[in-house]
Amino acid sequence: MVARRPFTRRRSKTAFVLSGGGNLGALQVGMLRALDEFGVVPDVVLGCSVGALNGAAYALRPDTAGVDELVRFWTATTSDEVMPSSRLPSMVQLLRRGESLHPSDGLRRGVESLLGASRRFDELVLPFQCVAAEVETAAETWFEHGAVVPAILASAALPAVYPSVTIDGRVYLDGGVVNNVPITRAIELGCSEIIVLHVGLHGRPDAQIRRPLDAAMQAYWVARNARFANDLATLPDGVEVLILPPGQRPDIRYDDFTQGADLIDRGHRNAVEFMERRQSELDERAGAERSGRLDRLRERARSTSWFQAARRAASDPEGAVLGPYDEEH
């Protein structure tokens, strides 16, 4: 491993927030490797969908060996294991009876192989929570107690792709339906430094709409990204969000799990470059004059330009840093 200087700054409560993103979750593994190399360890890990899977595995073993285990998982997992293919044409699959295109049996086996079939939240080294959408109440539901595997399957139950998951008599769908990049949960938990492991524009449909399904997928993507942008635009004073760069959108099908190694490398490379730039900025700021900084940033947070910056940050492939500094930074 390349030796790197610790990522120095004032100690505050830190959260890793891992977004949904399907097979592009491999990017997050590269990001976790970079954060490990810079010596960044969070106080809490929050995950949605595939981010729940990666986040739970990291929370179980938040060190280099744990990241290496995630690398092995993502480079060994095959498409047929996670999303078994069908001989039926894709449009026929969409029209056939049944809740989803794929069963979740393969996904369950993969999660169990990574975490252990009977793993519980209180057995994880770091506090971990994951989000799912409860169908009956349309509520954002957070899992932090009990068995981990069912909670991850609920968080990753992408509509039409995987079946819904029933836990204690309640039915759940993919957490991305209600909060794909859950920075608001980190704020609720008192975190003032939030590091987002976001996979970017994955899932964004083509602009050209050829059939009703295209329009539905476009609306779903717009809703998810708008929520993230609005959450960034309304950050409380004293909260800083670092969005690690996902890079440009890869040309990859949602059910293609053969490019894990390349995606891990891409996520790692982009995150290292981002962290090095960030460390340089912090070093330069250390001796800078800070008088009047908070008032200026509060004024900026109320301006139109701030909201525009937040919207750009929500989908910027180069990553972003948002949030006013308090006087102690």
Coordinates of C-alpha atoms in Angstrom, one line a residue:
M1 CA 0.0 0.0 0.0
V2 CA 1.2 3.5 -0.8
A3 CA 2.0 5.4 2.4
R4 CA 0.0 8.6 2.7
R5 CA 0.0 11.4 5.2
P6 CA -3.1 11.4 7.4
F7 CA -5.9 13.6 6.3
T8 CA -5.5 16.3 8.9
R9 CA -8.2 18.7 10.1
R10 CA -10.1 19.5 13.3
R11 CA -11.7 16.5 14.8
S12 CA -15.5 16.4 14.4
K13 CA -18.1 13.7 14.2
T14 CA -17.7 12.1 10.7
A15 CA -20.1 10.1 8.6
F16 CA -19.5 8.0 5.5
V17 CA -22.6 8.1 3.3
L18 CA -22.7 5.5 0.6
S19 CA -25.3 6.0 -2.1
G20 CA -27.3 3.6 -4.1
G21 CA -26.1 2.8 -7.6
G22 CA -26.3 -1.0 -8.5
N23 CA -23.3 -2.5 -10.1
L24 CA -21.4 0.8 -9.9
G25 CA -21.1 0.1 -6.2
A26 CA -17.6 -1.1 -7.1
L27 CA -16.6 2.5 -7.4
Q28 CA -17.3 2.9 -3.7
V29 CA -14.8 0.1 -2.9
G30 CA -12.0 2.1 -4.6
M31 CA -13.1 5.2 -2.6
L32 CA -13.0 3.2 0.6
R33 CA -9.5 2.1 -0.2
A34 CA -8.4 5.7 -0.8
L35 CA -10.0 6.9 2.5
D36 CA -8.2 4.0 4.3
E37 CA -4.9 5.1 2.8
F38 CA -5.4 8.6 4.1
G39 CA -6.3 7.4 7.6
V40 CA -9.9 8.6 7.5
V41 CA -12.2 6.5 9.8
P42 CA -15.8 7.6 10.4
D43 CA -17.9 7.6 13.5
V44 CA -20.9 6.2 11.7
V45 CA -21.6 4.6 8.3
L46 CA -24.8 5.1 6.5
G47 CA -25.9 3.2 3.3
C48 CA -28.6 3.0 0.7
S49 CA -29.1 0.0 -1.6
V50 CA -25.7 -1.2 -2.8
G51 CA -24.2 1.4 -0.5
A52 CA -25.8 -0.6 2.3
L53 CA -24.0 -3.7 1.3
N54 CA -20.6 -2.0 1.0
G55 CA -21.2 0.1 4.1
A56 CA -22.1 -2.9 6.3
A57 CA -19.1 -4.8 5.1
Y58 CA -16.8 -1.8 5.8
A59 CA -18.5 -1.3 9.3
L60 CA -17.8 -4.9 10.1
R61 CA -14.1 -4.5 9.4
P62 CA -13.1 -0.8 8.9
D63 CA -9.4 -1.4 7.9
T64 CA -7.3 -2.3 5.0
A65 CA -8.1 -6.0 5.3
G66 CA -11.8 -5.2 5.3
V67 CA -11.5 -3.2 2.1
D68 CA -9.4 -6.0 0.6
E69 CA -12.3 -8.4 1.3
L70 CA -14.7 -6.1 -0.5
V71 CA -12.3 -6.0 -3.4
R72 CA -12.3 -9.8 -3.6
F73 CA -16.1 -9.8 -3.4
W74 CA -16.6 -7.4 -6.2
T75 CA -14.0 -8.9 -8.5
A76 CA -15.3 -12.5 -8.0
T77 CA -19.0 -11.8 -8.2
T78 CA -20.6 -12.7 -11.6
S79 CA -23.7 -11.3 -13.2
D80 CA -25.5 -14.7 -13.1
E81 CA -24.9 -14.9 -9.4
V82 CA -26.5 -11.6 -8.6
M83 CA -28.9 -11.1 -11.5
P84 CA -29.6 -14.5 -13.2
S85 CA -30.2 -13.9 -16.9
S86 CA -33.4 -15.0 -18.7
R87 CA -33.8 -16.3 -22.2
L88 CA -36.9 -14.1 -22.6
P89 CA -36.5 -10.8 -24.5
S90 CA -36.2 -7.9 -22.2
M91 CA -39.6 -6.4 -23.2
V92 CA -41.3 -9.8 -22.7
Q93 CA -39.7 -10.0 -19.2
L94 CA -41.2 -6.6 -18.3
L95 CA -44.7 -7.7 -19.4
R96 CA -44.7 -11.2 -17.8
R97 CA -46.5 -11.8 -14.5
G98 CA -44.5 -11.5 -11.3
E99 CA -43.1 -8.8 -9.1
S100 CA -39.5 -8.5 -10.4
L101 CA -37.1 -9.4 -13.2
H102 CA -34.7 -11.2 -10.9
P103 CA -35.1 -13.2 -7.7
S104 CA -33.1 -12.0 -4.8
D105 CA -31.7 -15.4 -3.9
G106 CA -28.3 -14.7 -5.5
L107 CA -28.0 -11.3 -3.9
R108 CA -28.8 -12.8 -0.5
R109 CA -26.1 -15.5 -0.9
G110 CA -23.6 -12.8 -1.8
V111 CA -24.5 -10.7 1.2
E112 CA -24.3 -13.7 3.5
S113 CA -20.9 -14.7 2.1
L114 CA -19.6 -11.2 2.8
L115 CA -21.1 -10.6 6.2
G116 CA -22.2 -13.9 7.6
A117 CA -25.8 -15.2 7.4
S118 CA -26.7 -14.4 11.0
R119 CA -24.8 -11.1 11.4
R120 CA -26.4 -8.5 13.6
F121 CA -26.0 -4.8 13.8
D122 CA -24.5 -4.8 17.3
E123 CA -21.7 -7.1 16.1
L124 CA -20.4 -4.5 13.7
V125 CA -17.3 -2.6 14.7
L126 CA -18.6 0.8 13.6
P127 CA -22.2 2.0 14.0
F128 CA -24.1 1.3 10.8
Q129 CA -27.6 2.1 9.5
C130 CA -29.3 1.5 6.2
V131 CA -32.4 3.0 4.7
A132 CA -35.4 1.4 2.9
A133 CA -38.8 2.6 1.8
E134 CA -41.8 1.2 3.6
V135 CA -44.6 0.6 1.0
E136 CA -47.7 1.1 3.1
T137 CA -46.7 4.4 4.7
A138 CA -44.3 5.6 2.0
A139 CA -42.0 6.3 4.9
E140 CA -38.2 6.5 5.0
T141 CA -37.3 3.7 7.4
W142 CA -33.8 3.2 9.0
F143 CA -32.5 -0.1 10.2
E144 CA -29.9 -0.1 13.0
H145 CA -30.9 -3.1 15.1
G146 CA -31.5 -6.8 14.6
A147 CA -30.4 -8.9 11.6
V148 CA -28.3 -7.1 9.0
V149 CA -28.9 -9.3 5.9
P150 CA -32.7 -8.7 5.7
A151 CA -32.2 -5.0 6.2
I152 CA -29.7 -4.8 3.3
L153 CA -32.0 -6.8 1.0
A154 CA -34.8 -4.4 1.8
S155 CA -32.6 -1.4 1.2
A156 CA -31.5 -2.9 -2.2
A157 CA -35.0 -4.1 -3.4
L158 CA -34.9 -2.0 -6.6
P159 CA -38.5 -1.9 -8.0
A160 CA -39.1 -4.2 -10.9
V161 CA -35.5 -5.6 -10.6
Y162 CA -35.7 -7.3 -7.2
P163 CA -38.8 -8.3 -5.2
S164 CA -39.9 -6.3 -2.2
V165 CA -38.8 -7.6 1.3
T166 CA -41.1 -8.2 4.2
I167 CA -39.7 -7.6 7.7
D168 CA -41.9 -8.0 10.8
G169 CA -45.0 -7.9 8.6
R170 CA -44.0 -4.7 6.8
V171 CA -43.1 -4.5 3.1
Y172 CA -40.0 -2.5 2.0
L173 CA -38.5 -1.3 -1.3
D174 CA -35.2 0.1 -2.3
G175 CA -34.0 3.0 -0.1
G176 CA -33.3 5.1 -3.2
V177 CA -37.0 5.6 -3.6
V178 CA -37.0 7.9 -0.6
N179 CA -33.4 8.9 0.1
N180 CA -30.7 7.7 -2.3
V181 CA -27.9 9.8 -0.8
P182 CA -28.9 10.1 2.8
I183 CA -26.9 13.1 4.1
T184 CA -29.9 14.2 6.0
R185 CA -29.6 11.2 8.3
A186 CA -26.0 12.0 9.0
I187 CA -27.1 15.6 10.0
E188 CA -29.8 14.1 12.3
L189 CA -27.1 12.0 14.0
G190 CA -25.0 15.2 14.7
C191 CA -22.3 14.7 12.1
S192 CA -20.6 17.9 11.0
E193 CA -18.3 16.2 8.5
I194 CA -20.0 14.1 5.8
I195 CA -18.1 12.2 3.2
V196 CA -20.3 11.0 0.4
L197 CA -19.3 8.0 -1.7
H198 CA -21.6 8.7 -4.6
V199 CA -21.6 6.8 -7.9
G200 CA -22.8 9.8 -9.9
L201 CA -25.0 9.6 -13.0
H202 CA -25.5 5.9 -12.9
G203 CA -29.1 5.1 -13.7
R204 CA -29.6 8.4 -15.6
P205 CA -31.7 7.5 -18.7
D206 CA -31.1 8.7 -22.2
A207 CA -32.6 12.1 -22.9
Q208 CA -34.5 10.7 -25.9
I209 CA -37.8 9.0 -24.8
R210 CA -38.8 6.1 -27.1
R211 CA -41.4 4.4 -25.0
P212 CA -43.4 4.9 -21.8
L213 CA -40.8 2.9 -19.7
D214 CA -38.2 5.5 -20.7
A215 CA -40.3 8.3 -19.3
A216 CA -40.9 6.4 -16.1
M217 CA -37.2 5.8 -15.6
Q218 CA -36.3 9.4 -16.4
A219 CA -38.8 10.6 -13.8
Y220 CA -37.4 8.2 -11.1
W221 CA -33.9 9.5 -11.8
V222 CA -34.9 13.1 -11.7
A223 CA -36.7 12.6 -8.4
R224 CA -33.7 11.0 -6.7
N225 CA -31.2 13.5 -7.9
A226 CA -33.4 16.5 -7.1
R227 CA -33.7 15.2 -3.5
F228 CA -29.9 15.1 -3.2
A229 CA -29.4 18.5 -4.7
N230 CA -32.0 20.1 -2.4
D231 CA -30.4 18.4 0.6
L232 CA -27.1 19.9 -0.4
A233 CA -28.6 23.3 -0.9
T234 CA -30.1 23.4 2.6
L235 CA -27.1 22.3 4.7
P236 CA -27.1 23.7 8.3
D237 CA -24.4 26.0 9.4
G238 CA -21.2 24.2 10.4
V239 CA -21.8 21.1 8.3
E240 CA -19.4 20.3 5.6
V241 CA -20.0 17.7 2.8
L242 CA -17.2 16.2 0.7
I243 CA -18.5 14.4 -2.4
L244 CA -15.9 12.0 -3.7
P245 CA -15.7 12.1 -7.5
P246 CA -17.4 9.2 -9.3
G247 CA -15.8 10.3 -12.6
Q248 CA -17.6 10.2 -15.9
R249 CA -20.5 7.8 -16.3
P250 CA -19.3 4.3 -17.5
D251 CA -20.9 2.7 -20.5
I252 CA -22.2 -0.4 -18.6
R253 CA -25.5 -2.2 -18.4
Y254 CA -27.3 -2.3 -15.0
D255 CA -26.8 -6.1 -14.9
D256 CA -23.2 -6.3 -15.9
F257 CA -20.9 -7.3 -13.0
T258 CA -17.8 -8.1 -15.0
Q259 CA -16.1 -4.7 -14.7
G260 CA -15.6 -4.7 -10.9
A261 CA -11.8 -4.4 -11.0
D262 CA -11.8 -1.5 -13.5
L263 CA -14.4 0.4 -11.5
I264 CA -12.6 -0.2 -8.2
D265 CA -9.4 1.2 -9.8
R266 CA -11.3 4.2 -11.2
G267 CA -13.0 5.0 -7.9
H268 CA -9.6 4.7 -6.1
R269 CA -7.7 6.9 -8.5
N270 CA -10.3 9.6 -8.6
A271 CA -10.6 9.7 -4.8
V272 CA -6.9 9.9 -4.2
E273 CA -6.5 12.8 -6.5
F274 CA -9.5 14.5 -4.8
M275 CA -8.1 13.9 -1.3
E276 CA -4.6 15.2 -2.3
R277 CA -6.2 18.4 -3.6
R278 CA -8.3 18.7 -0.5
Q279 CA -5.3 18.2 1.8
S280 CA -3.4 20.9 0.0
E281 CA -6.4 23.3 0.4
L282 CA -6.5 22.6 4.1
D283 CA -2.8 23.3 4.5
E284 CA -3.1 26.6 2.7
R285 CA -6.1 27.6 4.8
A286 CA -4.4 26.7 8.1
G287 CA -2.6 30.1 8.3
A288 CA -5.2 32.2 6.4
E289 CA -7.2 35.0 7.9
R290 CA -10.6 33.8 9.0
S291 CA -12.3 37.0 10.3
G292 CA -15.7 37.5 8.7
R293 CA -15.6 34.1 7.0
L294 CA -18.8 32.7 8.7
D295 CA -21.0 35.7 7.9
R296 CA -19.9 35.7 4.3
L297 CA -20.6 32.0 3.9
R298 CA -24.0 32.3 5.6
E299 CA -24.9 35.0 3.1
R300 CA -23.7 32.8 0.3
A301 CA -25.9 30.0 1.5
R302 CA -28.9 32.2 1.1
S303 CA -28.0 33.3 -2.4
T304 CA -29.0 31.9 -5.8
S305 CA -25.4 31.0 -6.7
W306 CA -25.2 28.7 -3.7
F307 CA -28.3 26.7 -4.8
Q308 CA -26.9 26.5 -8.3
A309 CA -23.6 25.2 -6.9
A310 CA -25.5 22.6 -4.8
R311 CA -27.3 21.3 -7.9
R312 CA -24.1 21.0 -9.8
A313 CA -22.4 19.2 -6.9
A314 CA -25.2 16.6 -6.9
S315 CA -24.0 15.2 -10.2
D316 CA -20.5 16.6 -10.7
P317 CA -18.2 13.8 -11.9
E318 CA -15.2 15.7 -10.4
G319 CA -16.6 15.7 -6.8
A320 CA -17.3 18.7 -4.7
V321 CA -16.9 20.3 -1.2
L322 CA -20.0 22.2 0.2
G323 CA -20.7 23.7 3.6
P324 CA -19.8 26.8 5.6
Y325 CA -16.9 26.7 8.1
D326 CA -17.4 27.6 11.7
E327 CA -14.8 29.7 13.6
E328 CA -13.0 26.7 14.9
H329 CA -12.1 25.2 11.4

